[in-house]
Amino acid sequence: MGRSPGAHSAGSSTFPFGEWQALRANFLAAASRSALTARQLERSGRTAAEVSASPADWRTLQPITKADLIEDQQSAAPYGTRCCVPPAEIGLVVESSGSTGQGREVHYLSRPDTARTASGWAGYIEQMGVTPADVVALCFPVGMAGGGVRHLMAYSELGATVLRVGGLTTERKIEAIGFYGATTIVATPAYVDRLGVVAEQSGVHPSEFGIRRIVVATQSVSVDWIHATEALWDAKLHEWYGTSAGIAAFSCQGGMASPGGRRGTLHWSPAISAQEVIDPASGEPVADGERGEMVGTPLLNEAEPVFRVATGDEVRFRAPGSCSCGSPWPGVESGTIRRLDAMFKVKGVNLWPATVDAAVLGVADVLDYRARIAQGADKRERLLLTVLAPDGVDDALSERVGSALREATGLSFEVTAVTDRSAWHHETAGESSKAKRWADERGSVA
């Protein structure tokens, strides 16, 4: 396969497999070698031939969950029963972040897998406009998690200069961005904000660095935040999505949002991964514009072939050809990816952060938010939410946010609006990795 995935067409199907015969061959081979795949077949009441005959039959294969993966690797540590190459042929090991509290998934690539991944991801970032002339400040740590190292491999494969600044303090990152003339920043949305604050504190406005694009992941964001951040840095915002198992999607050249406010699309190549967006209740694919769970099958990994992996991420599906860029690849809506499995019980009510995300970030002028669940001395549970807003916002913003939350959740939130970005962002451990909007402080006095 050439480096750019743009040579492959997704066709018009809402279940686009690209090279279907390649997927079928991969599955049939793995079914005879991987005990995890054999158990998946048994649980689904199917044979390998039945589930690899057509896309419709493929959907009868029950998805693999995070719990399945962790149980498998614990049964035959460290790689599980799904390892289909000798351990000596494994060239790279990655782990999930463990942020769900369910444990860390272990995933691995053979040396050819690693080369194919670098080439495939290089094609994705090339679609965003990155060239060998770019200097990339990679703020994600290049540790055991899969995101940082895959980015490093992809930008290096493309020929760009990579600054591995993930382990540096924010001040040193800003110094390196200026000293080496970085043109691209890869970070979380929260950390992009932090970089902007520290840059201004150092006496340099973010727009003076010459950054052309900022690539973010791990948080849902409002359109107002996208436009405000682009104006602050004078740069285009892009987004990427990835899992430790190798499921991925990237913005096209259109970025995260158009000037008119329409959200962009994160596309995936069907030659790299077979991804579906399904209704969790029925297991059927959703229509264009509808929300569902991302389920994916990486197609590049021979060391660890896994099929129909449930990500636990809720996304809005975008059909092939629906993006303004004209791409034949399918995708998901930018800035609105949320977790399905995060839930708090508050005042006897199930409260889903994904619901709060949609309500709060849908209110005009909201740039970001933080939420706390507290319990006072009287043991009364309180929901405290602070929103970040631009200077000059009207005094009614807190009321508008509170009203949106009551309508969406049936619960009352104590909402405060602030505009001081310097006070909003501060140094924390793991600041370059996944940022958390929620804090459950029950048991302590607020």
Short mmCIF file of C-alpha atoms in Angstrom, two decimals:
data_model
loop_
_atom_site.label_atom_id
_atom_site.label_comp_id
_atom_site.label_asym_id
_atom_site.label_seq_id
_atom_site.Cartn_x
_atom_site.Cartn_y
_atom_site.Cartn_z
CA MET A 1 0.00 0.00 0.00
CA GLY A 2 1.33 3.46 -0.85
CA ARG A 3 1.83 6.00 1.87
CA SER A 4 -1.21 8.13 1.14
CA PRO A 5 -4.52 6.42 1.89
CA GLY A 6 -6.10 8.83 -0.58
CA ALA A 7 -5.62 6.28 -3.34
CA HIS A 8 -8.38 4.12 -1.87
CA SER A 9 -12.08 4.74 -2.38
CA ALA A 10 -14.68 4.07 0.30
CA GLY A 11 -17.55 3.74 -2.15
CA SER A 12 -21.03 4.85 -1.11
CA SER A 13 -21.96 2.22 1.47
CA THR A 14 -22.74 3.19 5.06
CA PHE A 15 -20.72 0.12 5.99
CA PRO A 16 -17.59 0.75 3.87
CA PHE A 17 -14.99 -2.00 3.91
CA GLY A 18 -12.87 -0.94 0.97
CA GLU A 19 -10.93 -4.09 0.12
CA TRP A 20 -13.53 -6.57 1.40
CA GLN A 21 -11.64 -9.63 0.27
CA ALA A 22 -8.57 -8.56 2.26
CA LEU A 23 -10.68 -8.28 5.41
CA ARG A 24 -12.27 -11.66 4.72
CA ALA A 25 -8.87 -13.30 4.32
CA ASN A 26 -7.59 -11.69 7.54
CA PHE A 27 -10.59 -12.90 9.47
CA LEU A 28 -10.48 -16.47 8.19
CA ALA A 29 -6.78 -16.70 9.04
CA ALA A 30 -7.25 -15.27 12.53
CA ALA A 31 -10.25 -17.48 13.26
CA SER A 32 -7.99 -20.52 13.14
CA ARG A 33 -5.15 -18.95 15.18
CA SER A 34 -6.70 -16.59 17.73
CA ALA A 35 -8.52 -18.10 20.70
CA LEU A 36 -10.13 -14.72 21.35
CA THR A 37 -11.64 -14.71 17.84
CA ALA A 38 -12.77 -18.33 18.32
CA ARG A 39 -14.55 -17.34 21.54
CA GLN A 40 -16.09 -14.35 19.76
CA LEU A 41 -17.47 -16.71 17.10
CA GLU A 42 -18.83 -19.13 19.69
CA ARG A 43 -20.53 -16.36 21.62
CA SER A 44 -22.11 -15.12 18.38
CA GLY A 45 -23.33 -18.60 17.41
CA ARG A 46 -21.64 -18.34 14.04
CA THR A 47 -18.92 -19.99 12.00
CA ALA A 48 -16.04 -18.12 10.38
CA ALA A 49 -17.49 -18.68 6.91
CA GLU A 50 -20.87 -17.26 7.94
CA VAL A 51 -19.63 -13.99 9.37
CA SER A 52 -17.16 -13.31 6.57
CA ALA A 53 -19.60 -13.84 3.70
CA SER A 54 -21.02 -10.28 3.51
CA PRO A 55 -21.18 -7.00 5.48
CA ALA A 56 -24.68 -7.92 6.69
CA ASP A 57 -23.42 -11.25 8.06
CA TRP A 58 -20.41 -9.46 9.53
CA ARG A 59 -22.73 -7.53 11.85
CA THR A 60 -23.90 -10.79 13.43
CA LEU A 61 -20.43 -11.07 15.03
CA GLN A 62 -20.77 -9.69 18.55
CA PRO A 63 -18.28 -6.87 19.21
CA ILE A 64 -15.25 -7.41 21.43
CA THR A 65 -15.31 -5.23 24.54
CA LYS A 66 -12.57 -3.77 26.68
CA ALA A 67 -13.40 -6.38 29.34
CA ASP A 68 -12.90 -9.16 26.75
CA LEU A 69 -9.48 -7.84 25.80
CA ILE A 70 -8.30 -7.48 29.39
CA GLU A 71 -9.59 -10.93 30.36
CA ASP A 72 -7.81 -12.45 27.37
CA GLN A 73 -4.44 -10.86 28.13
CA GLN A 74 -4.72 -11.87 31.79
CA SER A 75 -5.39 -15.46 30.78
CA ALA A 76 -2.08 -15.66 28.89
CA ALA A 77 0.00 -12.66 29.97
CA PRO A 78 1.21 -10.43 28.58
CA TYR A 79 -0.15 -10.73 25.04
CA GLY A 80 -3.20 -12.94 25.47
CA THR A 81 -4.43 -15.77 23.26
CA ARG A 82 -4.93 -13.41 20.32
CA CYS A 83 -1.21 -13.05 19.49
CA CYS A 84 -0.69 -14.46 15.98
CA VAL A 85 3.09 -13.99 15.62
CA PRO A 86 5.99 -15.29 17.73
CA PRO A 87 6.77 -12.82 20.55
CA ALA A 88 10.22 -12.27 19.05
CA GLU A 89 8.54 -10.68 16.01
CA ILE A 90 6.71 -8.04 18.06
CA GLY A 91 8.29 -4.66 17.38
CA LEU A 92 6.09 -2.27 19.40
CA VAL A 93 3.87 -2.59 22.48
CA VAL A 94 1.28 0.05 23.42
CA GLU A 95 -1.16 0.29 26.30
CA SER A 96 -4.46 2.08 26.77
CA SER A 97 -4.40 4.99 29.21
CA GLY A 98 -6.45 3.22 31.88
CA SER A 99 -8.59 6.36 32.25
CA THR A 100 -11.85 4.33 32.35
CA GLY A 101 -10.77 2.59 35.57
CA GLN A 102 -11.26 -0.86 34.03
CA GLY A 103 -7.57 -1.62 33.54
CA ARG A 104 -5.10 -1.18 30.71
CA GLU A 105 -5.42 -2.92 27.37
CA VAL A 106 -2.19 -4.27 25.90
CA HIS A 107 -1.79 -4.05 22.12
CA TYR A 108 1.20 -4.85 19.96
CA LEU A 109 2.49 -4.58 16.41
CA SER A 110 4.96 -6.66 14.44
CA ARG A 111 7.72 -4.78 12.66
CA PRO A 112 5.79 -4.84 9.35
CA ASP A 113 2.69 -3.68 11.28
CA THR A 114 4.70 -0.74 12.61
CA ALA A 115 5.82 0.24 9.11
CA ARG A 116 2.27 0.00 7.76
CA THR A 117 0.94 2.09 10.62
CA ALA A 118 3.53 4.82 10.06
CA SER A 119 2.66 4.90 6.35
CA GLY A 120 -1.11 4.91 6.92
CA TRP A 121 -1.04 7.65 9.54
CA ALA A 122 1.37 9.70 7.39
CA GLY A 123 -1.29 9.63 4.68
CA TYR A 124 -3.85 10.96 7.15
CA ILE A 125 -1.74 13.88 8.34
CA GLU A 126 -0.82 14.65 4.74
CA GLN A 127 -4.56 15.22 4.16
CA MET A 128 -4.39 18.00 6.78
CA GLY A 129 -1.73 19.77 4.76
CA VAL A 130 1.38 18.70 6.66
CA THR A 131 4.53 18.50 4.49
CA PRO A 132 8.19 17.56 5.08
CA ALA A 133 8.89 21.27 5.60
CA ASP A 134 6.80 21.37 8.79
CA VAL A 135 8.18 21.40 12.34
CA VAL A 136 5.83 19.57 14.73
CA ALA A 137 5.66 20.22 18.49
CA LEU A 138 4.33 16.87 19.77
CA CYS A 139 2.94 17.64 23.23
CA PHE A 140 1.56 14.15 23.82
CA PRO A 141 4.07 12.04 25.77
CA VAL A 142 5.85 9.39 23.73
CA GLY A 143 5.32 6.75 26.39
CA MET A 144 3.42 3.46 26.56
CA ALA A 145 0.19 4.96 25.25
CA GLY A 146 -0.41 4.54 21.54
CA GLY A 147 -1.18 8.11 20.48
CA GLY A 148 2.17 9.78 21.05
CA VAL A 149 4.33 7.08 19.47
CA ARG A 150 2.04 6.68 16.44
CA HIS A 151 2.17 10.43 15.83
CA LEU A 152 5.95 10.34 16.13
CA MET A 153 6.17 7.54 13.57
CA ALA A 154 3.73 9.23 11.17
CA TYR A 155 5.34 12.68 11.13
CA SER A 156 8.78 11.11 10.83
CA GLU A 157 7.56 8.90 7.95
CA LEU A 158 6.28 11.99 6.18
CA GLY A 159 9.65 13.69 6.61
CA ALA A 160 8.60 16.45 9.01
CA THR A 161 10.81 17.56 11.90
CA VAL A 162 9.39 16.32 15.23
CA LEU A 163 9.98 18.08 18.55
CA ARG A 164 9.31 15.53 21.33
CA VAL A 165 8.32 18.14 23.93
CA GLY A 166 5.77 16.05 25.84
CA GLY A 167 8.05 15.59 28.85
CA LEU A 168 8.97 19.28 29.16
CA THR A 169 7.37 21.95 31.32
CA THR A 170 4.96 24.30 29.59
CA GLU A 171 7.53 27.10 29.69
CA ARG A 172 10.12 24.88 28.00
CA LYS A 173 7.57 23.82 25.39
CA ILE A 174 6.89 27.45 24.51
CA GLU A 175 10.63 28.11 24.34
CA ALA A 176 11.12 25.13 21.99
CA ILE A 177 8.17 26.13 19.80
CA GLY A 178 9.71 29.55 19.28
CA PHE A 179 13.35 28.47 19.04
CA TYR A 180 12.79 25.74 16.44
CA GLY A 181 10.08 27.58 14.52
CA ALA A 182 7.30 25.04 15.03
CA THR A 183 4.48 25.18 12.49
CA THR A 184 2.25 22.46 13.97
CA ILE A 185 1.18 21.71 17.55
CA VAL A 186 -0.30 18.35 18.62
CA ALA A 187 -1.99 18.49 22.06
CA THR A 188 -5.27 18.22 23.96
CA PRO A 189 -7.67 21.18 23.72
CA ALA A 190 -7.12 22.00 27.39
CA TYR A 191 -3.37 22.01 26.91
CA VAL A 192 -3.58 24.21 23.82
CA ASP A 193 -5.31 26.74 26.08
CA ARG A 194 -2.55 26.33 28.65
CA LEU A 195 0.12 26.93 26.01
CA GLY A 196 -1.65 30.13 24.95
CA VAL A 197 -1.75 31.46 28.50
CA VAL A 198 1.93 30.74 29.17
CA ALA A 199 2.94 32.22 25.80
CA GLU A 200 1.24 35.50 26.66
CA GLN A 201 2.78 35.48 30.13
CA SER A 202 6.19 35.18 28.47
CA GLY A 203 5.46 38.29 26.43
CA VAL A 204 4.71 36.60 23.09
CA HIS A 205 1.21 36.57 21.60
CA PRO A 206 0.35 33.07 20.31
CA SER A 207 -0.28 34.43 16.80
CA GLU A 208 3.37 35.55 16.59
CA PHE A 209 4.78 32.00 16.59
CA GLY A 210 3.82 31.24 13.00
CA ILE A 211 1.81 28.12 13.89
CA ARG A 212 -0.22 27.04 10.85
CA ARG A 213 -2.22 24.17 12.32
CA ILE A 214 -3.12 22.75 15.73
CA VAL A 215 -4.12 19.08 15.99
CA VAL A 216 -6.18 18.11 19.05
CA ALA A 217 -7.89 15.05 20.54
CA THR A 218 -9.54 13.55 23.67
CA GLN A 219 -12.13 16.27 24.44
CA SER A 220 -15.41 17.44 22.93
CA VAL A 221 -15.33 21.18 22.26
CA SER A 222 -17.70 23.95 21.27
CA VAL A 223 -17.64 25.70 17.89
CA ASP A 224 -17.03 28.96 19.77
CA TRP A 225 -13.88 27.44 21.30
CA ILE A 226 -12.67 26.34 17.86
CA HIS A 227 -13.09 29.80 16.35
CA ALA A 228 -11.63 31.59 19.39
CA THR A 229 -8.57 29.32 19.43
CA GLU A 230 -8.02 29.73 15.69
CA ALA A 231 -8.19 33.51 16.11
CA LEU A 232 -5.79 33.46 19.07
CA TRP A 233 -3.13 31.40 17.31
CA ASP A 234 -3.93 32.48 13.73
CA ALA A 235 -3.91 28.76 12.90
CA LYS A 236 -6.27 26.10 11.60
CA LEU A 237 -7.72 23.63 14.12
CA HIS A 238 -7.73 19.94 13.20
CA GLU A 239 -8.74 16.86 15.20
CA TRP A 240 -7.69 13.23 15.31
CA TYR A 241 -9.31 10.23 16.95
CA GLY A 242 -7.47 7.09 17.94
CA THR A 243 -7.66 4.03 20.16
CA SER A 244 -4.86 1.88 21.52
CA ALA A 245 -6.09 -0.97 19.30
CA GLY A 246 -5.35 1.05 16.16
CA ILE A 247 -8.76 2.46 15.22
CA ALA A 248 -8.30 6.02 13.94
CA ALA A 249 -9.81 8.96 12.05
CA PHE A 250 -8.42 12.37 11.11
CA SER A 251 -9.67 15.77 9.96
CA CYS A 252 -9.46 16.63 6.30
CA GLN A 253 -8.12 19.94 5.03
CA GLY A 254 -11.39 21.61 6.10
CA GLY A 255 -10.44 21.37 9.77
CA MET A 256 -12.73 21.23 12.78
CA ALA A 257 -15.27 23.86 11.70
CA SER A 258 -16.04 26.17 8.80
CA PRO A 259 -16.19 29.96 9.22
CA GLY A 260 -19.97 29.61 9.08
CA GLY A 261 -19.99 27.28 12.10
CA ARG A 262 -20.56 23.92 10.41
CA ARG A 263 -18.51 21.24 12.13
CA GLY A 264 -15.94 19.37 10.08
CA THR A 265 -15.46 15.63 9.59
CA LEU A 266 -12.88 13.13 10.83
CA HIS A 267 -12.44 10.64 7.99
CA TRP A 268 -11.03 7.11 7.99
CA SER A 269 -9.69 5.10 5.08
CA PRO A 270 -11.43 1.72 4.60
CA ALA A 271 -8.04 0.38 3.48
CA ILE A 272 -6.68 1.04 6.98
CA SER A 273 -9.62 0.20 9.23
CA ALA A 274 -13.18 -1.10 8.84
CA GLN A 275 -15.17 1.20 11.10
CA GLU A 276 -18.88 1.28 11.82
CA VAL A 277 -21.16 3.57 13.78
CA ILE A 278 -23.92 1.43 15.26
CA ASP A 279 -26.99 1.88 17.40
CA PRO A 280 -25.97 0.24 20.73
CA ALA A 281 -29.51 -1.03 21.25
CA SER A 282 -30.10 -2.69 17.88
CA GLY A 283 -26.54 -3.25 16.64
CA GLU A 284 -27.55 -1.79 13.26
CA PRO A 285 -25.63 0.98 11.47
CA VAL A 286 -26.96 4.51 12.00
CA ALA A 287 -27.84 6.90 9.18
CA ASP A 288 -25.91 10.01 8.20
CA GLY A 289 -26.16 12.60 10.97
CA GLU A 290 -27.22 10.13 13.66
CA ARG A 291 -25.25 9.27 16.80
CA GLY A 292 -24.04 5.80 17.76
CA GLU A 293 -21.08 3.83 19.09
CA MET A 294 -17.86 3.54 17.11
CA VAL A 295 -16.99 -0.10 16.42
CA GLY A 296 -13.80 -0.77 14.50
CA THR A 297 -11.59 -3.43 12.94
CA PRO A 298 -7.94 -2.43 12.35
CA LEU A 299 -6.73 -3.85 9.04
CA LEU A 300 -2.97 -3.26 9.33
CA ASN A 301 -2.02 -5.53 12.25
CA GLU A 302 -0.95 -9.12 11.64
CA ALA A 303 0.43 -9.56 15.17
CA GLU A 304 -2.91 -8.93 16.87
CA PRO A 305 -5.89 -9.31 14.52
CA VAL A 306 -9.03 -8.19 16.35
CA PHE A 307 -12.46 -7.75 14.82
CA ARG A 308 -15.37 -5.48 15.64
CA VAL A 309 -13.88 -3.84 18.72
CA ALA A 310 -16.40 -1.76 20.68
CA THR A 311 -14.71 1.53 21.58
CA GLY A 312 -17.22 2.87 24.10
CA ASP A 313 -17.14 6.18 22.22
CA GLU A 314 -20.32 7.88 21.04
CA VAL A 315 -19.96 9.71 17.72
CA ARG A 316 -22.10 11.31 15.02
CA PHE A 317 -21.77 9.45 11.71
CA ARG A 318 -21.01 11.28 8.47
CA ALA A 319 -21.62 9.31 5.29
CA PRO A 320 -19.15 9.15 2.39
CA GLY A 321 -19.41 12.25 0.21
CA SER A 322 -21.22 14.32 2.87
CA CYS A 323 -18.17 16.42 3.80
CA SER A 324 -17.60 19.71 1.97
CA CYS A 325 -14.15 18.44 0.99
CA GLY A 326 -15.80 15.91 -1.32
CA SER A 327 -13.95 12.92 0.14
CA PRO A 328 -15.43 9.49 -0.63
CA TRP A 329 -14.34 8.36 2.85
CA PRO A 330 -16.88 8.04 5.68
CA GLY A 331 -16.29 9.76 8.99
CA VAL A 332 -17.61 11.27 12.21
CA GLU A 333 -18.45 14.80 13.23
CA SER A 334 -15.58 16.81 14.65
CA GLY A 335 -15.55 18.06 18.23
CA THR A 336 -18.45 15.94 19.51
CA ILE A 337 -16.90 12.56 20.38
CA ARG A 338 -17.98 11.48 23.88
CA ARG A 339 -17.65 8.46 26.16
CA LEU A 340 -20.63 6.14 26.56
CA ASP A 341 -19.46 4.43 29.75
CA ALA A 342 -18.92 7.47 32.00
CA MET A 343 -21.77 7.94 34.50
CA PHE A 344 -22.32 9.41 37.97
CA LYS A 345 -25.26 8.77 40.29
CA VAL A 346 -26.37 12.15 41.70
CA LYS A 347 -29.48 12.66 43.84
CA GLY A 348 -30.62 9.22 42.73
CA VAL A 349 -30.40 10.17 39.06
CA ASN A 350 -28.01 8.72 36.46
CA LEU A 351 -25.95 11.65 35.19
CA TRP A 352 -23.97 11.14 31.99
CA PRO A 353 -21.12 13.58 31.28
CA ALA A 354 -21.84 13.08 27.56
CA THR A 355 -25.30 14.62 28.11
CA VAL A 356 -23.76 17.54 29.97
CA ASP A 357 -21.18 18.01 27.20
CA ALA A 358 -23.91 18.32 24.60
CA ALA A 359 -25.98 20.73 26.69
CA VAL A 360 -23.19 23.04 27.88
CA LEU A 361 -21.10 23.16 24.71
CA GLY A 362 -24.23 23.85 22.70
CA VAL A 363 -24.76 27.19 24.47
CA ALA A 364 -23.35 30.18 22.60
CA ASP A 365 -20.21 31.81 24.12
CA VAL A 366 -19.16 28.75 26.15
CA LEU A 367 -15.49 27.97 25.49
CA ASP A 368 -15.01 25.20 28.09
CA TYR A 369 -16.39 23.98 31.39
CA ARG A 370 -15.43 22.18 34.60
CA ALA A 371 -17.86 20.28 36.82
CA ARG A 372 -17.68 19.20 40.46
CA ILE A 373 -19.95 16.91 42.43
CA ALA A 374 -19.67 18.02 46.04
CA GLN A 375 -21.28 17.13 49.35
CA GLY A 376 -21.55 19.68 52.15
CA ALA A 377 -21.58 19.17 55.90
CA ASP A 378 -25.34 18.60 55.65
CA LYS A 379 -24.59 15.67 53.25
CA ARG A 380 -26.60 17.42 50.53
CA GLU A 381 -25.22 16.70 47.05
CA ARG A 382 -24.41 19.75 44.93
CA LEU A 383 -23.55 20.08 41.25
CA LEU A 384 -21.12 22.95 40.70
CA LEU A 385 -20.25 23.95 37.15
CA THR A 386 -17.91 26.69 35.97
CA VAL A 387 -17.87 27.83 32.35
CA LEU A 388 -15.09 29.71 30.58
CA ALA A 389 -16.42 32.54 28.42
CA PRO A 390 -14.87 35.25 26.25
CA ASP A 391 -14.42 38.80 27.57
CA GLY A 392 -17.56 40.92 27.41
CA VAL A 393 -20.04 38.04 27.54
CA ASP A 394 -23.50 38.96 28.85
CA ASP A 395 -24.39 38.34 32.48
CA ALA A 396 -27.16 35.92 31.51
CA LEU A 397 -24.75 33.20 30.34
CA SER A 398 -24.87 31.31 33.67
CA GLU A 399 -28.66 31.33 33.56
CA ARG A 400 -28.71 30.08 29.95
CA VAL A 401 -26.32 27.24 30.80
CA GLY A 402 -28.30 26.30 33.92
CA SER A 403 -31.53 26.24 31.93
CA ALA A 404 -29.99 24.02 29.24
CA LEU A 405 -28.73 21.61 31.92
CA ARG A 406 -32.09 21.39 33.72
CA GLU A 407 -33.79 20.59 30.42
CA ALA A 408 -31.20 17.96 29.46
CA THR A 409 -30.67 16.26 32.84
CA GLY A 410 -33.56 17.22 35.12
CA LEU A 411 -30.98 18.35 37.71
CA SER A 412 -30.08 21.81 39.03
CA PHE A 413 -26.51 23.03 38.64
CA GLU A 414 -24.89 25.99 40.36
CA VAL A 415 -23.31 27.70 37.35
CA THR A 416 -20.57 30.34 37.45
CA ALA A 417 -19.07 32.04 34.40
CA VAL A 418 -15.46 33.26 34.32
CA THR A 419 -13.40 35.01 31.64
CA ASP A 420 -9.87 34.91 33.08
CA ARG A 421 -8.01 32.31 31.01
CA SER A 422 -4.87 32.65 33.14
CA ALA A 423 -6.72 31.56 36.27
CA TRP A 424 -8.57 28.84 34.35
CA HIS A 425 -5.49 26.95 33.23
CA HIS A 426 -2.77 25.84 35.60
CA GLU A 427 -0.02 23.23 35.78
CA THR A 428 -1.19 19.71 36.64
CA ALA A 429 0.40 16.29 36.55
CA GLY A 430 -0.16 14.65 33.19
CA GLU A 431 -1.15 18.00 31.68
CA SER A 432 -0.22 16.94 28.16
CA SER A 433 -2.36 13.83 28.26
CA LYS A 434 -6.10 13.37 28.73
CA ALA A 435 -7.71 16.26 30.58
CA LYS A 436 -10.63 15.63 32.94
CA ARG A 437 -13.56 18.01 33.16
CA TRP A 438 -15.24 16.20 36.08
CA ALA A 439 -14.32 15.85 39.74
CA ASP A 440 -16.37 13.76 42.20
CA GLU A 441 -15.61 15.28 45.60
CA ARG A 442 -18.38 13.71 47.64
CA GLY A 443 -17.26 12.93 51.14
CA SER A 444 -15.45 16.25 51.45
CA VAL A 445 -17.00 19.56 52.48
CA ALA A 446 -17.35 21.94 49.52
#
